[in-house]
Amino acid sequence: MWKYELGTVADLADNTPKKGKWKTRVLKAVNSYWSDQIDSLTPLYSTLFFLRQDKYVPGKILPLLSLEYTARESERLKTKVRLLTGTYMFQTKRKNFNQYDINPTCQMCGEENETAEYFVLKCSALHSVRQSIMVDIERQWGAITETSFNTLPVDEQLYILINSWPTLKTFLKTHLSTEFHEFEKHCGRLLYGLDRTRQLLLVTNASQRPPRTKHTQKTN
């Protein structure tokens, strides 16, 4: 009762509410407490970066997860959810959470450290996949906002591709609109295509490495 600011036992004894009224009061207090807690703590976790603009509302799911997806779109959504929740395992993340000396450089192109931004927007090994789908994303973005997606800062482009509703809600009346679904569909295609190509390239690169001998294993 102290935690959720529901008064004291003495207060209840002196003025006992009816069951329904008390239940409503408790539910409202609990929801309010945890909404404030989650909203205040989210910015402190780097893995939740792409959820910082979404206010937590008990009982409601994220707009991008509430759309009626086809089976194919639902399969593609898995990659976006991993990026959205910070659980996609990039080389930089492996280095931060591994006791061994992991190279943070992108294993596909070997040019820069592999981060979400580099993977989604910059890796040269994924350029062909990115280029073909970005045309559809740019066209749909222009149809909704009447602005150019390419003129946005890179960090804003990345945020929109992973979680677009905080930005698009300014231009659309509801997240259930066809325009939002179409934009999210293209974003899902892009992220899924990048992930699939990344997995294939990593397997190919691994198979082309010389086999490790007992000597090199002991040295490593």
PDB file of C-alpha atoms in Angstrom, residues 31-202:
ATOM      1  CA  ASN A  31      -0.497   0.680 -13.714  1.00  0.00           C
ATOM      2  CA  SER A  32       0.465   4.286 -13.010  1.00  0.00           C
ATOM      3  CA  TYR A  33       3.439   3.256 -10.885  1.00  0.00           C
ATOM      4  CA  TRP A  34       4.894   0.826 -13.409  1.00  0.00           C
ATOM      5  CA  SER A  35       4.227   3.096 -16.383  1.00  0.00           C
ATOM      6  CA  ASP A  36       6.294   5.816 -14.709  1.00  0.00           C
ATOM      7  CA  GLN A  37       8.985   3.308 -13.712  1.00  0.00           C
ATOM      8  CA  ILE A  38       9.338   1.840 -17.195  1.00  0.00           C
ATOM      9  CA  ASP A  39       9.298   5.235 -18.936  1.00  0.00           C
ATOM     10  CA  SER A  40      11.948   6.610 -16.559  1.00  0.00           C
ATOM     11  CA  LEU A  41      14.225   3.556 -16.698  1.00  0.00           C
ATOM     12  CA  THR A  42      14.067   2.850 -20.441  1.00  0.00           C
ATOM     13  CA  PRO A  43      16.530   5.659 -21.376  1.00  0.00           C
ATOM     14  CA  LEU A  44      19.102   4.122 -19.026  1.00  0.00           C
ATOM     15  CA  TYR A  45      19.348   0.890 -21.036  1.00  0.00           C
ATOM     16  CA  SER A  46      21.268   1.100 -24.309  1.00  0.00           C
ATOM     17  CA  THR A  47      19.542  -2.038 -25.605  1.00  0.00           C
ATOM     18  CA  LEU A  48      16.182  -0.224 -25.455  1.00  0.00           C
ATOM     19  CA  PHE A  49      17.374   2.769 -27.473  1.00  0.00           C
ATOM     20  CA  PHE A  50      14.802   2.202 -30.229  1.00  0.00           C
ATOM     21  CA  LEU A  51      11.957   2.136 -27.705  1.00  0.00           C
ATOM     22  CA  ARG A  52      12.755   5.436 -25.990  1.00  0.00           C
ATOM     23  CA  GLN A  53      10.119   7.411 -27.865  1.00  0.00           C
ATOM     24  CA  ASP A  54       7.331   4.947 -27.095  1.00  0.00           C
ATOM     25  CA  LYS A  55       5.386   5.698 -23.935  1.00  0.00           C
ATOM     26  CA  TYR A  56       4.473   2.508 -22.094  1.00  0.00           C
ATOM     27  CA  VAL A  57       0.722   1.974 -21.810  1.00  0.00           C
ATOM     28  CA  PRO A  58      -0.412  -1.087 -19.784  1.00  0.00           C
ATOM     29  CA  GLY A  59      -2.510  -3.486 -21.817  1.00  0.00           C
ATOM     30  CA  LYS A  60      -1.460  -2.084 -25.205  1.00  0.00           C
ATOM     31  CA  ILE A  61       1.203  -3.414 -27.543  1.00  0.00           C
ATOM     32  CA  LEU A  62       3.492  -1.434 -29.816  1.00  0.00           C
ATOM     33  CA  PRO A  63       1.791  -0.087 -32.961  1.00  0.00           C
ATOM     34  CA  LEU A  64       4.184  -1.908 -35.278  1.00  0.00           C
ATOM     35  CA  LEU A  65       3.251  -5.212 -33.609  1.00  0.00           C
ATOM     36  CA  SER A  66      -0.496  -4.610 -33.742  1.00  0.00           C
ATOM     37  CA  LEU A  67      -0.819  -4.691 -37.524  1.00  0.00           C
ATOM     38  CA  GLU A  68      -2.400  -7.645 -39.317  1.00  0.00           C
ATOM     39  CA  TYR A  69       0.634  -9.213 -40.935  1.00  0.00           C
ATOM     40  CA  THR A  70       0.681 -12.014 -43.467  1.00  0.00           C
ATOM     41  CA  ALA A  71       2.610 -15.188 -42.622  1.00  0.00           C
ATOM     42  CA  ARG A  72       5.572 -13.949 -44.653  1.00  0.00           C
ATOM     43  CA  GLU A  73       5.532 -10.524 -43.022  1.00  0.00           C
ATOM     44  CA  SER A  74       5.332 -12.102 -39.574  1.00  0.00           C
ATOM     45  CA  GLU A  75       8.427 -14.173 -40.325  1.00  0.00           C
ATOM     46  CA  ARG A  76      10.281 -11.043 -41.420  1.00  0.00           C
ATOM     47  CA  LEU A  77       9.194  -9.242 -38.267  1.00  0.00           C
ATOM     48  CA  LYS A  78      11.519 -11.393 -36.144  1.00  0.00           C
ATOM     49  CA  THR A  79      14.588  -9.501 -37.357  1.00  0.00           C
ATOM     50  CA  LYS A  80      13.010  -6.130 -36.592  1.00  0.00           C
ATOM     51  CA  VAL A  81      12.027  -7.210 -33.073  1.00  0.00           C
ATOM     52  CA  ARG A  82      15.611  -8.299 -32.349  1.00  0.00           C
ATOM     53  CA  LEU A  83      16.894  -4.923 -33.513  1.00  0.00           C
ATOM     54  CA  LEU A  84      14.122  -3.114 -31.650  1.00  0.00           C
ATOM     55  CA  THR A  85      14.945  -4.809 -28.342  1.00  0.00           C
ATOM     56  CA  GLY A  86      18.719  -4.639 -28.726  1.00  0.00           C
ATOM     57  CA  THR A  87      19.168  -8.419 -28.877  1.00  0.00           C
ATOM     58  CA  TYR A  88      20.620  -8.614 -32.409  1.00  0.00           C
ATOM     59  CA  MET A  89      24.183  -9.894 -31.978  1.00  0.00           C
ATOM     60  CA  PHE A  90      26.540  -7.563 -33.833  1.00  0.00           C
ATOM     61  CA  GLN A  91      30.310  -7.874 -33.558  1.00  0.00           C
ATOM     62  CA  THR A  92      30.470  -4.837 -31.265  1.00  0.00           C
ATOM     63  CA  LYS A  93      27.934  -6.447 -28.926  1.00  0.00           C
ATOM     64  CA  ARG A  94      29.812  -9.757 -28.964  1.00  0.00           C
ATOM     65  CA  LYS A  95      32.957  -7.895 -27.951  1.00  0.00           C
ATOM     66  CA  ASN A  96      31.191  -6.115 -25.078  1.00  0.00           C
ATOM     67  CA  PHE A  97      29.628  -9.298 -23.688  1.00  0.00           C
ATOM     68  CA  ASN A  98      32.427 -11.797 -24.286  1.00  0.00           C
ATOM     69  CA  GLN A  99      35.383 -12.678 -22.087  1.00  0.00           C
ATOM     70  CA  TYR A 100      37.536 -13.336 -25.153  1.00  0.00           C
ATOM     71  CA  ASP A 101      39.138 -10.760 -27.447  1.00  0.00           C
ATOM     72  CA  ILE A 102      36.471 -10.448 -30.164  1.00  0.00           C
ATOM     73  CA  ASN A 103      37.143  -8.345 -33.240  1.00  0.00           C
ATOM     74  CA  PRO A 104      34.309  -5.739 -33.493  1.00  0.00           C
ATOM     75  CA  THR A 105      34.963  -5.152 -37.201  1.00  0.00           C
ATOM     76  CA  CYS A 106      32.236  -6.158 -39.656  1.00  0.00           C
ATOM     77  CA  GLN A 107      33.018  -9.725 -40.757  1.00  0.00           C
ATOM     78  CA  MET A 108      31.425  -9.185 -44.178  1.00  0.00           C
ATOM     79  CA  CYS A 109      33.345  -6.173 -45.483  1.00  0.00           C
ATOM     80  CA  GLY A 110      36.096  -5.719 -42.887  1.00  0.00           C
ATOM     81  CA  GLU A 111      35.876  -1.934 -43.154  1.00  0.00           C
ATOM     82  CA  GLU A 112      34.357  -0.591 -39.904  1.00  0.00           C
ATOM     83  CA  ASN A 113      33.006  -1.749 -36.558  1.00  0.00           C
ATOM     84  CA  GLU A 114      29.695  -3.553 -36.964  1.00  0.00           C
ATOM     85  CA  THR A 115      26.907  -1.606 -35.258  1.00  0.00           C
ATOM     86  CA  ALA A 116      23.178  -1.384 -35.985  1.00  0.00           C
ATOM     87  CA  GLU A 117      23.738   1.767 -38.032  1.00  0.00           C
ATOM     88  CA  TYR A 118      26.559   0.215 -40.021  1.00  0.00           C
ATOM     89  CA  PHE A 119      24.655  -2.999 -40.662  1.00  0.00           C
ATOM     90  CA  VAL A 120      21.409  -1.343 -41.769  1.00  0.00           C
ATOM     91  CA  LEU A 121      22.714   1.650 -43.708  1.00  0.00           C
ATOM     92  CA  LYS A 122      26.411   1.453 -44.519  1.00  0.00           C
ATOM     93  CA  CYS A 123      27.967  -2.005 -44.974  1.00  0.00           C
ATOM     94  CA  SER A 124      29.197  -2.203 -48.577  1.00  0.00           C
ATOM     95  CA  ALA A 125      28.712  -5.991 -48.701  1.00  0.00           C
ATOM     96  CA  LEU A 126      24.965  -5.459 -48.243  1.00  0.00           C
ATOM     97  CA  HIS A 127      24.641  -2.572 -50.680  1.00  0.00           C
ATOM     98  CA  SER A 128      22.790  -4.483 -53.410  1.00  0.00           C
ATOM     99  CA  VAL A 129      20.128  -5.728 -50.985  1.00  0.00           C
ATOM    100  CA  ARG A 130      19.728  -2.310 -49.407  1.00  0.00           C
ATOM    101  CA  GLN A 131      19.582  -0.345 -52.659  1.00  0.00           C
ATOM    102  CA  SER A 132      16.685  -2.230 -54.239  1.00  0.00           C
ATOM    103  CA  ILE A 133      14.371  -2.025 -51.211  1.00  0.00           C
ATOM    104  CA  MET A 134      15.273   1.518 -50.127  1.00  0.00           C
ATOM    105  CA  VAL A 135      13.638   2.772 -53.324  1.00  0.00           C
ATOM    106  CA  ASP A 136      10.257   1.489 -52.083  1.00  0.00           C
ATOM    107  CA  ILE A 137      10.853   2.876 -48.591  1.00  0.00           C
ATOM    108  CA  GLU A 138      11.766   6.316 -49.941  1.00  0.00           C
ATOM    109  CA  ARG A 139       8.708   6.356 -52.187  1.00  0.00           C
ATOM    110  CA  GLN A 140       6.310   5.399 -49.375  1.00  0.00           C
ATOM    111  CA  TRP A 141       7.932   7.869 -46.987  1.00  0.00           C
ATOM    112  CA  GLY A 142       7.454  10.646 -49.528  1.00  0.00           C
ATOM    113  CA  ALA A 143       3.816   9.683 -50.057  1.00  0.00           C
ATOM    114  CA  ILE A 144       3.136   9.941 -46.306  1.00  0.00           C
ATOM    115  CA  THR A 145       5.253  12.935 -45.293  1.00  0.00           C
ATOM    116  CA  GLU A 146       5.824  14.785 -48.581  1.00  0.00           C
ATOM    117  CA  THR A 147       9.502  14.984 -47.632  1.00  0.00           C
ATOM    118  CA  SER A 148      12.655  13.150 -48.715  1.00  0.00           C
ATOM    119  CA  PHE A 149      13.849  10.250 -46.592  1.00  0.00           C
ATOM    120  CA  ASN A 150      17.402  10.681 -47.900  1.00  0.00           C
ATOM    121  CA  THR A 151      17.720  14.189 -46.446  1.00  0.00           C
ATOM    122  CA  LEU A 152      17.193  12.932 -42.876  1.00  0.00           C
ATOM    123  CA  PRO A 153      20.220  12.470 -40.584  1.00  0.00           C
ATOM    124  CA  VAL A 154      21.566   8.918 -40.630  1.00  0.00           C
ATOM    125  CA  ASP A 155      20.677   8.249 -36.995  1.00  0.00           C
ATOM    126  CA  GLU A 156      17.088   9.362 -37.636  1.00  0.00           C
ATOM    127  CA  GLN A 157      16.854   7.163 -40.730  1.00  0.00           C
ATOM    128  CA  LEU A 158      17.981   4.192 -38.648  1.00  0.00           C
ATOM    129  CA  TYR A 159      15.442   4.886 -35.901  1.00  0.00           C
ATOM    130  CA  ILE A 160      12.608   5.172 -38.416  1.00  0.00           C
ATOM    131  CA  LEU A 161      13.536   1.954 -40.218  1.00  0.00           C
ATOM    132  CA  ILE A 162      13.453   0.045 -36.921  1.00  0.00           C
ATOM    133  CA  ASN A 163      10.593   1.885 -35.176  1.00  0.00           C
ATOM    134  CA  SER A 164       8.748   4.291 -37.460  1.00  0.00           C
ATOM    135  CA  TRP A 165       5.529   5.055 -35.581  1.00  0.00           C
ATOM    136  CA  PRO A 166       6.927   7.684 -33.151  1.00  0.00           C
ATOM    137  CA  THR A 167       7.767   9.748 -36.251  1.00  0.00           C
ATOM    138  CA  LEU A 168       4.904   8.800 -38.572  1.00  0.00           C
ATOM    139  CA  LYS A 169       2.166   9.409 -36.003  1.00  0.00           C
ATOM    140  CA  THR A 170       2.586  13.112 -36.753  1.00  0.00           C
ATOM    141  CA  PHE A 171       1.406  12.472 -40.312  1.00  0.00           C
ATOM    142  CA  LEU A 172      -1.128   9.642 -39.868  1.00  0.00           C
ATOM    143  CA  LYS A 173      -4.363   9.502 -37.888  1.00  0.00           C
ATOM    144  CA  THR A 174      -3.988   5.881 -36.816  1.00  0.00           C
ATOM    145  CA  HIS A 175      -1.368   3.142 -36.809  1.00  0.00           C
ATOM    146  CA  LEU A 176      -3.943   0.871 -38.448  1.00  0.00           C
ATOM    147  CA  SER A 177      -3.810   2.879 -41.679  1.00  0.00           C
ATOM    148  CA  THR A 178      -2.837   1.245 -44.968  1.00  0.00           C
ATOM    149  CA  GLU A 179      -0.018   3.770 -45.412  1.00  0.00           C
ATOM    150  CA  PHE A 180       1.649   2.760 -42.146  1.00  0.00           C
ATOM    151  CA  HIS A 181       1.273  -0.939 -42.899  1.00  0.00           C
ATOM    152  CA  GLU A 182       2.820  -0.434 -46.341  1.00  0.00           C
ATOM    153  CA  PHE A 183       5.788   1.452 -44.909  1.00  0.00           C
ATOM    154  CA  GLU A 184       6.350  -1.153 -42.214  1.00  0.00           C
ATOM    155  CA  LYS A 185       6.131  -3.910 -44.815  1.00  0.00           C
ATOM    156  CA  HIS A 186       9.014  -2.412 -46.778  1.00  0.00           C
ATOM    157  CA  CYS A 187      11.064  -1.836 -43.606  1.00  0.00           C
ATOM    158  CA  GLY A 188      10.505  -5.476 -42.663  1.00  0.00           C
ATOM    159  CA  ARG A 189      11.637  -6.589 -46.133  1.00  0.00           C
ATOM    160  CA  LEU A 190      14.786  -4.523 -45.817  1.00  0.00           C
ATOM    161  CA  LEU A 191      15.827  -5.714 -42.362  1.00  0.00           C
ATOM    162  CA  TYR A 192      14.972  -9.341 -43.110  1.00  0.00           C
ATOM    163  CA  GLY A 193      16.864  -9.216 -46.425  1.00  0.00           C
ATOM    164  CA  LEU A 194      19.917  -7.700 -44.761  1.00  0.00           C
ATOM    165  CA  ASP A 195      19.840 -10.336 -42.030  1.00  0.00           C
ATOM    166  CA  ARG A 196      19.484 -13.252 -44.461  1.00  0.00           C
ATOM    167  CA  THR A 197      22.326 -11.981 -46.635  1.00  0.00           C
ATOM    168  CA  ARG A 198      24.485 -11.376 -43.569  1.00  0.00           C
ATOM    169  CA  GLN A 199      23.986 -14.957 -42.368  1.00  0.00           C
ATOM    170  CA  LEU A 200      24.861 -16.350 -45.793  1.00  0.00           C
ATOM    171  CA  LEU A 201      27.986 -14.211 -46.097  1.00  0.00           C
ATOM    172  CA  LEU A 202      29.166 -15.165 -42.605  1.00  0.00           C
TER     173      LEU A 202
END
